[in-house]
Coordinates of C-alpha atoms in Angstrom, one line a residue:
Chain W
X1 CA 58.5 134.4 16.6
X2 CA 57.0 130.7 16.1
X3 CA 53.4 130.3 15.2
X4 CA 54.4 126.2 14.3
X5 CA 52.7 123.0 16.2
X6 CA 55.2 122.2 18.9
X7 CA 56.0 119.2 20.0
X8 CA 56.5 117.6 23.4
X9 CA 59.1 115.8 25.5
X10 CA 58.1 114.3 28.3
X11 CA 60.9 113.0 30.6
X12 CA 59.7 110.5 33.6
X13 CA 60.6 111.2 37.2
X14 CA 62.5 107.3 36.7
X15 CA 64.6 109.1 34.3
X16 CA 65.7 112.0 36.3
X17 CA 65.8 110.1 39.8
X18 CA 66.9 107.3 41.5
X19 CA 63.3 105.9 42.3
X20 CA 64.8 103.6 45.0
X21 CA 66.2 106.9 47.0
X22 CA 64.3 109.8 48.5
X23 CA 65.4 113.6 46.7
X24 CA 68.0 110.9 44.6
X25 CA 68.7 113.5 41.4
X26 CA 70.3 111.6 38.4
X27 CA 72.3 114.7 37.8
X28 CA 74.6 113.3 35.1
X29 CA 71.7 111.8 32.8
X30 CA 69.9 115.6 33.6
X31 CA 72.7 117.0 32.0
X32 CA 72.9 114.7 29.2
X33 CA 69.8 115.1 28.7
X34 CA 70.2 118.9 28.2
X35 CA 73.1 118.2 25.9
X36 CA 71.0 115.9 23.8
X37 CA 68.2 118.3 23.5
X38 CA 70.4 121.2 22.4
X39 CA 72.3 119.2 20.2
X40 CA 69.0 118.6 18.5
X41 CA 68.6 122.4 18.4
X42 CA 64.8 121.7 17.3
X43 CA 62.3 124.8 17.1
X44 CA 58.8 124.7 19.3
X45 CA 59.3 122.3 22.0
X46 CA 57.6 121.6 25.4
X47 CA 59.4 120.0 28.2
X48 CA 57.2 118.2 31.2
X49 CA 58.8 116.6 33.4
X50 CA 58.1 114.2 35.9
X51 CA 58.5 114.0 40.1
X52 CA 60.4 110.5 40.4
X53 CA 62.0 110.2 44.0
X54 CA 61.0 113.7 44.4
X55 CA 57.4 114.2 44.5
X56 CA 56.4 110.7 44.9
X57 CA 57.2 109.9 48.4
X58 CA 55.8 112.8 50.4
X59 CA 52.8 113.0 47.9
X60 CA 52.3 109.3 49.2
X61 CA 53.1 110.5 52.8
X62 CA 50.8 112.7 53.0
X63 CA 48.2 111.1 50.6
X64 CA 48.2 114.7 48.9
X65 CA 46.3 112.8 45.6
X66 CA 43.1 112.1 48.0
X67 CA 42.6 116.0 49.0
X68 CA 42.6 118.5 52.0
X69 CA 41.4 116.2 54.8
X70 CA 43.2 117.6 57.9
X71 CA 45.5 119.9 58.5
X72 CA 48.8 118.4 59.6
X73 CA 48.3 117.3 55.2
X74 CA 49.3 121.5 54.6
X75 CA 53.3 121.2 55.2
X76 CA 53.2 117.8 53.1
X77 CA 51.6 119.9 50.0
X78 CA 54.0 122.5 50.8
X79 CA 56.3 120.3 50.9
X80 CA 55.6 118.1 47.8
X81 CA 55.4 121.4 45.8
X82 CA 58.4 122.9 47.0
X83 CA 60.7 119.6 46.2
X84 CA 59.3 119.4 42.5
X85 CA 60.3 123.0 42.3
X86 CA 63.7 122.3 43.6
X87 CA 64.0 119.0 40.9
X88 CA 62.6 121.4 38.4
X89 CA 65.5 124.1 39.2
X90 CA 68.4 121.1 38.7
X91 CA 66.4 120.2 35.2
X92 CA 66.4 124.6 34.2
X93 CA 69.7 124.8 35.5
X94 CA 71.2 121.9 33.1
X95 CA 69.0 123.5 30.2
X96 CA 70.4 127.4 30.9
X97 CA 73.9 126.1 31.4
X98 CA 73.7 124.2 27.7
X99 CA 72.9 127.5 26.5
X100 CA 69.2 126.2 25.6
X101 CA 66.6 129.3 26.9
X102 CA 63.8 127.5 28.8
X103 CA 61.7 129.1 31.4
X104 CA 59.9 126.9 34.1
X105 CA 55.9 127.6 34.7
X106 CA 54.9 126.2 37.7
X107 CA 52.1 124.0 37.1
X108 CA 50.0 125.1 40.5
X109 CA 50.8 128.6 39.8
X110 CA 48.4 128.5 36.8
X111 CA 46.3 125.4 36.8
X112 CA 43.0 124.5 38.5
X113 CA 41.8 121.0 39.1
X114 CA 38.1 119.6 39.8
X115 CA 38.5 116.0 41.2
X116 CA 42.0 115.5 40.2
X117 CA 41.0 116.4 36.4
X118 CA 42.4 120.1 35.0
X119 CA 39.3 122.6 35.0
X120 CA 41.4 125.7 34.4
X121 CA 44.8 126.6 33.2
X122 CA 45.8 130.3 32.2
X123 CA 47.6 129.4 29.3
X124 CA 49.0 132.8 28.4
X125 CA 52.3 132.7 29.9
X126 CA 53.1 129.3 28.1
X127 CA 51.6 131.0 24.8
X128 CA 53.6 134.0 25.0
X129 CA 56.5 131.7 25.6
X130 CA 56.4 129.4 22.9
X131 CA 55.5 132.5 20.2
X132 CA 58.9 134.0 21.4
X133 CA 60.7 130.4 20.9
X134 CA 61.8 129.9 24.4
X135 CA 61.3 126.2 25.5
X136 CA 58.6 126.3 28.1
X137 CA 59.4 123.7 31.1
X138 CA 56.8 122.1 33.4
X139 CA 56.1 119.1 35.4
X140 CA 53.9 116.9 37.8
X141 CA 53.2 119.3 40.6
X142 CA 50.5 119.7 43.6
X143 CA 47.7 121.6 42.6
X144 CA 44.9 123.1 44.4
X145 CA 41.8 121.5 43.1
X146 CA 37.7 123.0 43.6
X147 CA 36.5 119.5 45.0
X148 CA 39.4 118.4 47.1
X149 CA 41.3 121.5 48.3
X150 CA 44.2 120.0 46.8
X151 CA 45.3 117.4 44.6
X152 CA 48.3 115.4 42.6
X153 CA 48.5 116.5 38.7
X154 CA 50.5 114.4 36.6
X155 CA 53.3 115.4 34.3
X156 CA 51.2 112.8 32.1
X157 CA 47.3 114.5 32.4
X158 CA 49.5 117.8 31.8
X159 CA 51.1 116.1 29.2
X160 CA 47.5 115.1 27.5
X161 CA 45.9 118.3 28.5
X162 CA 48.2 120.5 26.8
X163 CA 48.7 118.0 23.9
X164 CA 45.2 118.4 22.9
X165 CA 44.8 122.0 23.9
X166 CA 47.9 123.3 21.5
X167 CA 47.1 120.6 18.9
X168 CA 50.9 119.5 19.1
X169 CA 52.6 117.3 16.2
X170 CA 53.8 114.6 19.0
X171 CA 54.6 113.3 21.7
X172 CA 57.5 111.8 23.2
X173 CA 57.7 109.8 25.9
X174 CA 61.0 109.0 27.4
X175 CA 60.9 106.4 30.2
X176 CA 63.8 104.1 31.4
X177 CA 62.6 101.1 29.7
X178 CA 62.5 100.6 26.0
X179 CA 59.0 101.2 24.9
X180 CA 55.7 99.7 25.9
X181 CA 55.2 96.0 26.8
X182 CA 52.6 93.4 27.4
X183 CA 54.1 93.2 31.0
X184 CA 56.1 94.7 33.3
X185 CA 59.8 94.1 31.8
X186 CA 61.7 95.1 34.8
X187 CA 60.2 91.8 36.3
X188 CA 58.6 89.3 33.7
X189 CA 61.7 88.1 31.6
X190 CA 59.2 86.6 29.0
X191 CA 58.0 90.8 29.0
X192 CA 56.9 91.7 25.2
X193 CA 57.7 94.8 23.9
X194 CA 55.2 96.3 21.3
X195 CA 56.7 97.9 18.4
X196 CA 53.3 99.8 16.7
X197 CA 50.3 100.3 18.2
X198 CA 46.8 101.6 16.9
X199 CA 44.2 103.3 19.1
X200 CA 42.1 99.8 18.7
X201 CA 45.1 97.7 19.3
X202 CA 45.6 99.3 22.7
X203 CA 42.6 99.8 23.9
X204 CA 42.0 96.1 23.7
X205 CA 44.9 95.4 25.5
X206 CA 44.0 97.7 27.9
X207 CA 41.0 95.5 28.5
X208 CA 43.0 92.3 28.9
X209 CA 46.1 93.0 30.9
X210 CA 43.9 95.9 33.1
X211 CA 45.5 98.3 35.3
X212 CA 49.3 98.5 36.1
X213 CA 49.7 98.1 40.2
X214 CA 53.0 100.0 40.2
X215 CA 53.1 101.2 43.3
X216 CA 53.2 105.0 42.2
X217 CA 50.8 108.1 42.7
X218 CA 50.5 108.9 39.1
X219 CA 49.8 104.9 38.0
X220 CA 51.7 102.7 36.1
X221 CA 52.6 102.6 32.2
X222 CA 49.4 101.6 31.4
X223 CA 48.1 104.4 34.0
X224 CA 50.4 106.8 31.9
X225 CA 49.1 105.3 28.7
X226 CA 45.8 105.7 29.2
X227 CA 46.0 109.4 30.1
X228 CA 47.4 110.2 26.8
X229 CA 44.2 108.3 25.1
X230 CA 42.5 111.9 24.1
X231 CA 45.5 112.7 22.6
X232 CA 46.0 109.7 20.4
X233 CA 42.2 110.5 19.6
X234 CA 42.7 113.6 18.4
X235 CA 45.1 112.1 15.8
X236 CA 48.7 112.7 17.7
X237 CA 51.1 110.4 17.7
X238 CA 53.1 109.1 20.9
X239 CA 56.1 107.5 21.0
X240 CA 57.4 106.0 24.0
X241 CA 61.2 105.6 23.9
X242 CA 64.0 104.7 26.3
X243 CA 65.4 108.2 28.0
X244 CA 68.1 106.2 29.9
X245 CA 69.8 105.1 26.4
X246 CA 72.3 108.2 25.3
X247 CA 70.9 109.6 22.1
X248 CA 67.9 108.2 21.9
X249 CA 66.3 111.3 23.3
X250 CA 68.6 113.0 20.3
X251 CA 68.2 111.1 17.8
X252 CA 64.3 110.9 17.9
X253 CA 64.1 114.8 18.5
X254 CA 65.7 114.7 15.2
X255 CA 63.4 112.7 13.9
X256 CA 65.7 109.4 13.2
X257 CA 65.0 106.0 14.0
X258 CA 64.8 105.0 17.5
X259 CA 63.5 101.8 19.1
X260 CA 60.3 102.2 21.0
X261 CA 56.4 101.8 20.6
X262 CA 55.0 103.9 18.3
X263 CA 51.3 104.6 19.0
X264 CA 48.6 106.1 15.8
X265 CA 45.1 106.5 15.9
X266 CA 45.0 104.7 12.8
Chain D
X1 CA 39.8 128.7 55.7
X2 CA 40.4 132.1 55.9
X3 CA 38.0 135.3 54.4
X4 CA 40.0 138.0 56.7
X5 CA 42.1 140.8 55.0
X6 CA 45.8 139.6 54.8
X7 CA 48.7 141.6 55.7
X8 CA 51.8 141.9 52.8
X9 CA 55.3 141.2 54.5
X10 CA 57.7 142.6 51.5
X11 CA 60.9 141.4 52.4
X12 CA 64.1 143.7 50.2
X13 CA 66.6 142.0 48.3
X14 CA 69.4 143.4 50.7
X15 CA 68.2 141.7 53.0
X16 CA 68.3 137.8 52.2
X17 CA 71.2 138.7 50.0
X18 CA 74.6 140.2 49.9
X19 CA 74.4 142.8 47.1
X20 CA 78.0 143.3 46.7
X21 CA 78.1 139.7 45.7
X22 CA 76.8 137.7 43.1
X23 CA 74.4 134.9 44.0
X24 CA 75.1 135.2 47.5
X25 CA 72.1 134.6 49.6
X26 CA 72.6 135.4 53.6
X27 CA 70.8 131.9 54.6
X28 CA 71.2 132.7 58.2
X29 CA 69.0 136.2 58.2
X30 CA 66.7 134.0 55.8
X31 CA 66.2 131.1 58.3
X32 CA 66.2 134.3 61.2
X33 CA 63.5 135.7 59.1
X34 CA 61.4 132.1 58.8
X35 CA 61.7 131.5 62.6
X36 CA 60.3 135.0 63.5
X37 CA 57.1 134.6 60.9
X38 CA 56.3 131.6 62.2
X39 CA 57.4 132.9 65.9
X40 CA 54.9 135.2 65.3
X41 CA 52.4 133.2 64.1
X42 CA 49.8 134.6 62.5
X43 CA 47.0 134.5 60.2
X44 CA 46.5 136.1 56.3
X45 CA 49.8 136.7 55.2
X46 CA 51.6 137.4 51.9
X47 CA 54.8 137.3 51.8
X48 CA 56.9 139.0 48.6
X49 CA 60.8 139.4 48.7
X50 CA 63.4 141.2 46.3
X51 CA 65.8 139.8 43.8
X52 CA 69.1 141.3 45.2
X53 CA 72.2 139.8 44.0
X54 CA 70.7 137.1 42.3
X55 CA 68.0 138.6 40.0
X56 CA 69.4 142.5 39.7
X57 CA 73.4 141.4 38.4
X58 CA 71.6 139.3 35.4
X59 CA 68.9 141.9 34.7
X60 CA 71.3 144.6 34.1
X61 CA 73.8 142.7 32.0
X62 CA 70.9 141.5 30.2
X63 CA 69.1 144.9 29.8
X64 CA 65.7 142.8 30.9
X65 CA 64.5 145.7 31.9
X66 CA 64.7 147.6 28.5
X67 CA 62.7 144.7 26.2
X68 CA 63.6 142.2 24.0
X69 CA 66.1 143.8 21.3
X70 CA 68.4 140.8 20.5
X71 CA 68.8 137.1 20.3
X72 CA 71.0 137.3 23.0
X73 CA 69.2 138.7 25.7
X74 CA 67.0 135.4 25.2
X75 CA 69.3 133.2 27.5
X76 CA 69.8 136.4 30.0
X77 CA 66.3 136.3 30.4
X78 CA 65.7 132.4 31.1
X79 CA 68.6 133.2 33.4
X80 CA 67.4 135.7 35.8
X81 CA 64.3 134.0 35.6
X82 CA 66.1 130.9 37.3
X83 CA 68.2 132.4 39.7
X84 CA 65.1 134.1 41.2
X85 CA 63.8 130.9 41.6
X86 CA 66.8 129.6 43.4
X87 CA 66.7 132.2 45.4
X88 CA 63.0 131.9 46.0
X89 CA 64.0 128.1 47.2
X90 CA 66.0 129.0 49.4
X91 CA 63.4 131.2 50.8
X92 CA 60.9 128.2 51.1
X93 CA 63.4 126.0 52.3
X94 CA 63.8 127.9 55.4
X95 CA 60.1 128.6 55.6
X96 CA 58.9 125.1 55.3
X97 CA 61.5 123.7 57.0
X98 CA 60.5 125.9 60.2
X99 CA 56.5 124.1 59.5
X100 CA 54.9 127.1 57.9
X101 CA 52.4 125.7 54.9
X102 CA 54.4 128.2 52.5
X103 CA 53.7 128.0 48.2
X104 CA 55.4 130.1 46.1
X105 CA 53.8 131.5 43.3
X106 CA 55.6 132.0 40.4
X107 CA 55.2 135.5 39.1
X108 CA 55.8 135.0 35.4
X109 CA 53.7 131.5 35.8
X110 CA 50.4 134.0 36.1
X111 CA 51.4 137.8 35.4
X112 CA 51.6 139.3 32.4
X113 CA 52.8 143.5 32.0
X114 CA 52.6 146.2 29.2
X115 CA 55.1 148.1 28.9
X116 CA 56.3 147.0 32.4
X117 CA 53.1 147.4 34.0
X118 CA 50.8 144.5 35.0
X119 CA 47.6 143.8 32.9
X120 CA 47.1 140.2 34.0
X121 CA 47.4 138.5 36.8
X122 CA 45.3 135.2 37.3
X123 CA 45.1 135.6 40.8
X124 CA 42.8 132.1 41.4
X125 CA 45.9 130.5 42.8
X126 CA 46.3 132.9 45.1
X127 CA 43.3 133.4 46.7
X128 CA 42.8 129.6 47.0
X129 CA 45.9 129.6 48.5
X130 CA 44.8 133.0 50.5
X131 CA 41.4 131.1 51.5
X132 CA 43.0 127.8 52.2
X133 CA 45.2 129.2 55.0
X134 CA 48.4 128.5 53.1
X135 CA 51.0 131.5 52.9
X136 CA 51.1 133.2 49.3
X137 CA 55.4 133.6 48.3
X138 CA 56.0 135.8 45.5
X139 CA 59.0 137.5 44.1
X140 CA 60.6 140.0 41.9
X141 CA 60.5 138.4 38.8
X142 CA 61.4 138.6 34.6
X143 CA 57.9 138.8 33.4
X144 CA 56.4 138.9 29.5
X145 CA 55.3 142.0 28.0
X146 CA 52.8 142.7 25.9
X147 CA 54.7 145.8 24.4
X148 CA 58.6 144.9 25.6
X149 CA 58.7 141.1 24.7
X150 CA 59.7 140.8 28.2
X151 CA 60.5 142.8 31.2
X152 CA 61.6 142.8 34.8
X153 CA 58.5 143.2 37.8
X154 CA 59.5 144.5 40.8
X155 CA 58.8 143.2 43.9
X156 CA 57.3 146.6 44.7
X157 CA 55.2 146.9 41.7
X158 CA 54.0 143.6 42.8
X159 CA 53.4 144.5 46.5
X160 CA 51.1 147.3 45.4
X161 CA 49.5 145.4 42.5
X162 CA 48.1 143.2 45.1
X163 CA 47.8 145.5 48.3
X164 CA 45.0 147.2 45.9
X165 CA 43.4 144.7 44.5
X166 CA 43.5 142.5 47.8
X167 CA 42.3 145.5 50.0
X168 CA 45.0 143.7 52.2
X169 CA 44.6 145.5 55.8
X170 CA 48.4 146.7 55.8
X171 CA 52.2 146.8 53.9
X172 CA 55.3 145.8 56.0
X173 CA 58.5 146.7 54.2
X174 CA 61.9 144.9 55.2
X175 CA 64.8 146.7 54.3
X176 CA 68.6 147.0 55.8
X177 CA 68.2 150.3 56.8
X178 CA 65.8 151.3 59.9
X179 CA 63.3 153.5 57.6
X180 CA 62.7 155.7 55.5
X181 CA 65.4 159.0 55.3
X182 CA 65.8 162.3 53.8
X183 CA 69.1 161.3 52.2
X184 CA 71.1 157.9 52.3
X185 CA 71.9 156.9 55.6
X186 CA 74.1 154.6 54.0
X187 CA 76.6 157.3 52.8
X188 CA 75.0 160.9 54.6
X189 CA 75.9 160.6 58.4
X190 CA 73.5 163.7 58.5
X191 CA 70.0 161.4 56.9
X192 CA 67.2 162.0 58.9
X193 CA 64.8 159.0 59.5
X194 CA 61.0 160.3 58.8
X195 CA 58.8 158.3 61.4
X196 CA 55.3 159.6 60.4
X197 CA 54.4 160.8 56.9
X198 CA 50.9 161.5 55.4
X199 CA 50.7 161.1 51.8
X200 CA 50.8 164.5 50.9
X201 CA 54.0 165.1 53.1
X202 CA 55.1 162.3 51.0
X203 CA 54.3 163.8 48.0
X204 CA 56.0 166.8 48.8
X205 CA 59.3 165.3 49.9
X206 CA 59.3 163.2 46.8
X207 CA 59.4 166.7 44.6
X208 CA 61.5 168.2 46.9
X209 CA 64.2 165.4 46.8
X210 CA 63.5 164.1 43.1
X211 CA 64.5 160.0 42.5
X212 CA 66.9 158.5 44.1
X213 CA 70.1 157.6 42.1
X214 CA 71.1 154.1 43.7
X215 CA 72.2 151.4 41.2
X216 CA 69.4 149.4 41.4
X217 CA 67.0 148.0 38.3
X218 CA 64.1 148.3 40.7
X219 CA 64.9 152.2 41.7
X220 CA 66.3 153.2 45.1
X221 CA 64.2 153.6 48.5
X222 CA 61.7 156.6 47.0
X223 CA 62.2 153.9 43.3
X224 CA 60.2 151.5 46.2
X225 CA 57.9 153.7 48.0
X226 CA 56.3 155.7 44.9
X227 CA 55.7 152.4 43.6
X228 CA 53.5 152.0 46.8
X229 CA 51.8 155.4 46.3
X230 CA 48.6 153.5 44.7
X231 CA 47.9 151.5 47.9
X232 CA 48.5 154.3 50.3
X233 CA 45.9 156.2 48.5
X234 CA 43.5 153.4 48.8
X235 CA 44.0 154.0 52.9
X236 CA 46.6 151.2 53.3
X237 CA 49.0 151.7 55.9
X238 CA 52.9 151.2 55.0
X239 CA 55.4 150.6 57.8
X240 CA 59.0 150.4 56.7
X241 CA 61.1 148.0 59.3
X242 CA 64.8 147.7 59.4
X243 CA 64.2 143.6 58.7
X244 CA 68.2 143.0 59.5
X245 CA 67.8 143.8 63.2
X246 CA 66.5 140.5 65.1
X247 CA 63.1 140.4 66.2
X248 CA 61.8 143.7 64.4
X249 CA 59.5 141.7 61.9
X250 CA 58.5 139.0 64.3
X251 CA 57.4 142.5 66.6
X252 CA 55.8 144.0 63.5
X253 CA 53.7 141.3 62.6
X254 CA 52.7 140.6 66.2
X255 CA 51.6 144.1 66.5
X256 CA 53.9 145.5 68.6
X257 CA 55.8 148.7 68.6
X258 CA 58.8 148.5 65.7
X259 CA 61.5 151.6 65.3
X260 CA 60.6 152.4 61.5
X261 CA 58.4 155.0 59.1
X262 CA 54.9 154.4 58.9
X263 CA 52.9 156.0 56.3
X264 CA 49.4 156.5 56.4
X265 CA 47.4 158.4 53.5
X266 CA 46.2 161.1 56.9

């Protein structure tokens, strides 16, 4: 029975699916990823996981991130929820099958939002699961929320929430590019990648490049960035790595040098 | 949004699954069973099925049911855990697909038992889901114990759980056989199908016949229905169906006159 500070992995929805498809599971880096993370065979971990091609689209469709506004919007949150369970269940099933004992909670099964922002989450289940060492598994879901009758949460404002919440020792962020730049790389050629970041540093850049317009529900890089902010307040480090590269989600999990940005308060 | 009392539709594990097989859900009598819900089309519903051969063959191997005594039962347990899942996707599948607003609810996301009894259940999600108009899917599940570690819920438990602490108006109970017998009509030719029973006739038959034997984590048919005896006390009406035969749970949710055992507390 753990009573350590765990640590979390968060795995982007561009990781684990072909963006540029619709339900497109990347069922081979899935897996690797699940042989990465046992080989690591690290105590206290939280996995979050992303929507990608799966929630994205029909949360879009539906516009489930602006609220209940009329009805035919029900079978698209039923909808959006049930495929981020099913990209969830490929995710468990490559964890189970690599002998590594994760459980999935299902984000709108125990969390409340207010406008979008996390108001109440029972946080026994994921309590009891980490004290008994099992790797507790969630992800960006559709929520119900007090305000808007329903809402988007983020795997990233889960990721913050829970970061904070459980005082964890870190977070990891693997994404499909190699760390965080000063533009988008997948476009901008000239595309900077930052190595070390402080709270200050990042904040300022914040400022000067503004918001990411990636077309996506949950924001951009900086969108992502900027959720984890309370986080990096509260004195945890995040390190944003490159989840598509084989064994860098290993080799950091192990605590060994890996290319990335590495972001400190101080 | 909805304030009325809902109805609990428990749908058996034999039903949506083959229970001489392993993992073998019947997907046709589960899309059947979709059609006819939203066939019948009505308000306030809460819909709760079995584990059959997915969650039951794990369970047992794994002793789920007995605690957590080893290291090894760990992956047994983040197994059947899974496979319910699967299984409850398949479920949502077919009921989404057909255009009912359907969100499951994962039972070990928000329930918590002692000594294989529930003590917590943060039941927010589901009465926003309840007052939303959106259908409530639960599920036999592998739960945490306060006492055991972990345990398995049964759909049953479950059914009365929330019958009694919804005040839901009334209990519909899919099986695969047409009611509710005096031995198993499965093996005795001679079983005699109760139609009406009060709760003390119940009461007395369940003396008179003691528990019923069937290999089955969850207990056999009187396993089920004394695990229903808190709700029937509280006045709510139980109807067991035969939810194999076409139409008889589209007919029992509209109302109409179903071949089956009701019991009433008088």
């Amino acid at each position: 029975m753990s009573e350590n500070r765990p640590t979390i992995l968060k795995i982007g929805g561009s990781v684990i699916t072909d963006k540029n498809g619709e339900l497109a599971a990347r069922l081979s880096d899935i897996n690797r990823l699940a042989q990465e993370i046992k080989n690591a065979d690290i105590q206290d971990l939280i996995i979050i996981h992303g929507g990608g091609s799966f929630g994205h689209p029909l949360a879009k469709r539906y516009s489930i991130n602006e609220g209940f506004k009329e009805e035919s919007q029900k079978i698209g949150f039923a909808e959006t929820h049930h495929v981020m369970t099913v990209l969830n269940g490929l995710f468990m099933d490559a964890l189970i099958w690599n002998g590594l004992p994760a459980i999935s909670i299902a984000p709108s099964s125990c969390i409340l939002t207010k406008s979008g922002r996390i108001v109440s989450f029972e946080e026994t289940t994921l309590k009891t699961v980490l004290k008994m060492d099992f790797i507790p598994v969630m992800y960006g879901d559709a929520v119900f929320d007090v305000d808007l009758g329903f809402t988007i949460l983020s795997g990233d404002q889960l990721v913050s929430y829970i970061a904070t919440r459980f005082n964890v020792k870190g977070i990891i962020i693997g994404v499909d590019v190699d760390g965080l730049y000063n533009a988008d790389p997948k476009t901008e050629k000239k595309a900077k990648m930052f190595k070390r970041l402080t709270l200050k540093e990042l904040k300022n850049l914040q400022e000067a490049l503004g918001k990411s317009t990636a077309c996506d529900v949950t924001g951009g890089m900086f969108g992502k960035i900027s959720e984890l902010l309370p986080a990096i307040e509260c004195g945890i480090p995040v390190k944003i790595v490159n989840a598509t590269k084989p064994n860098y989600i290993y080799k950091i999990l192990k605590g060994e040098k890996v290319e990335g940005t590495l972001i400190k308060k101080e």
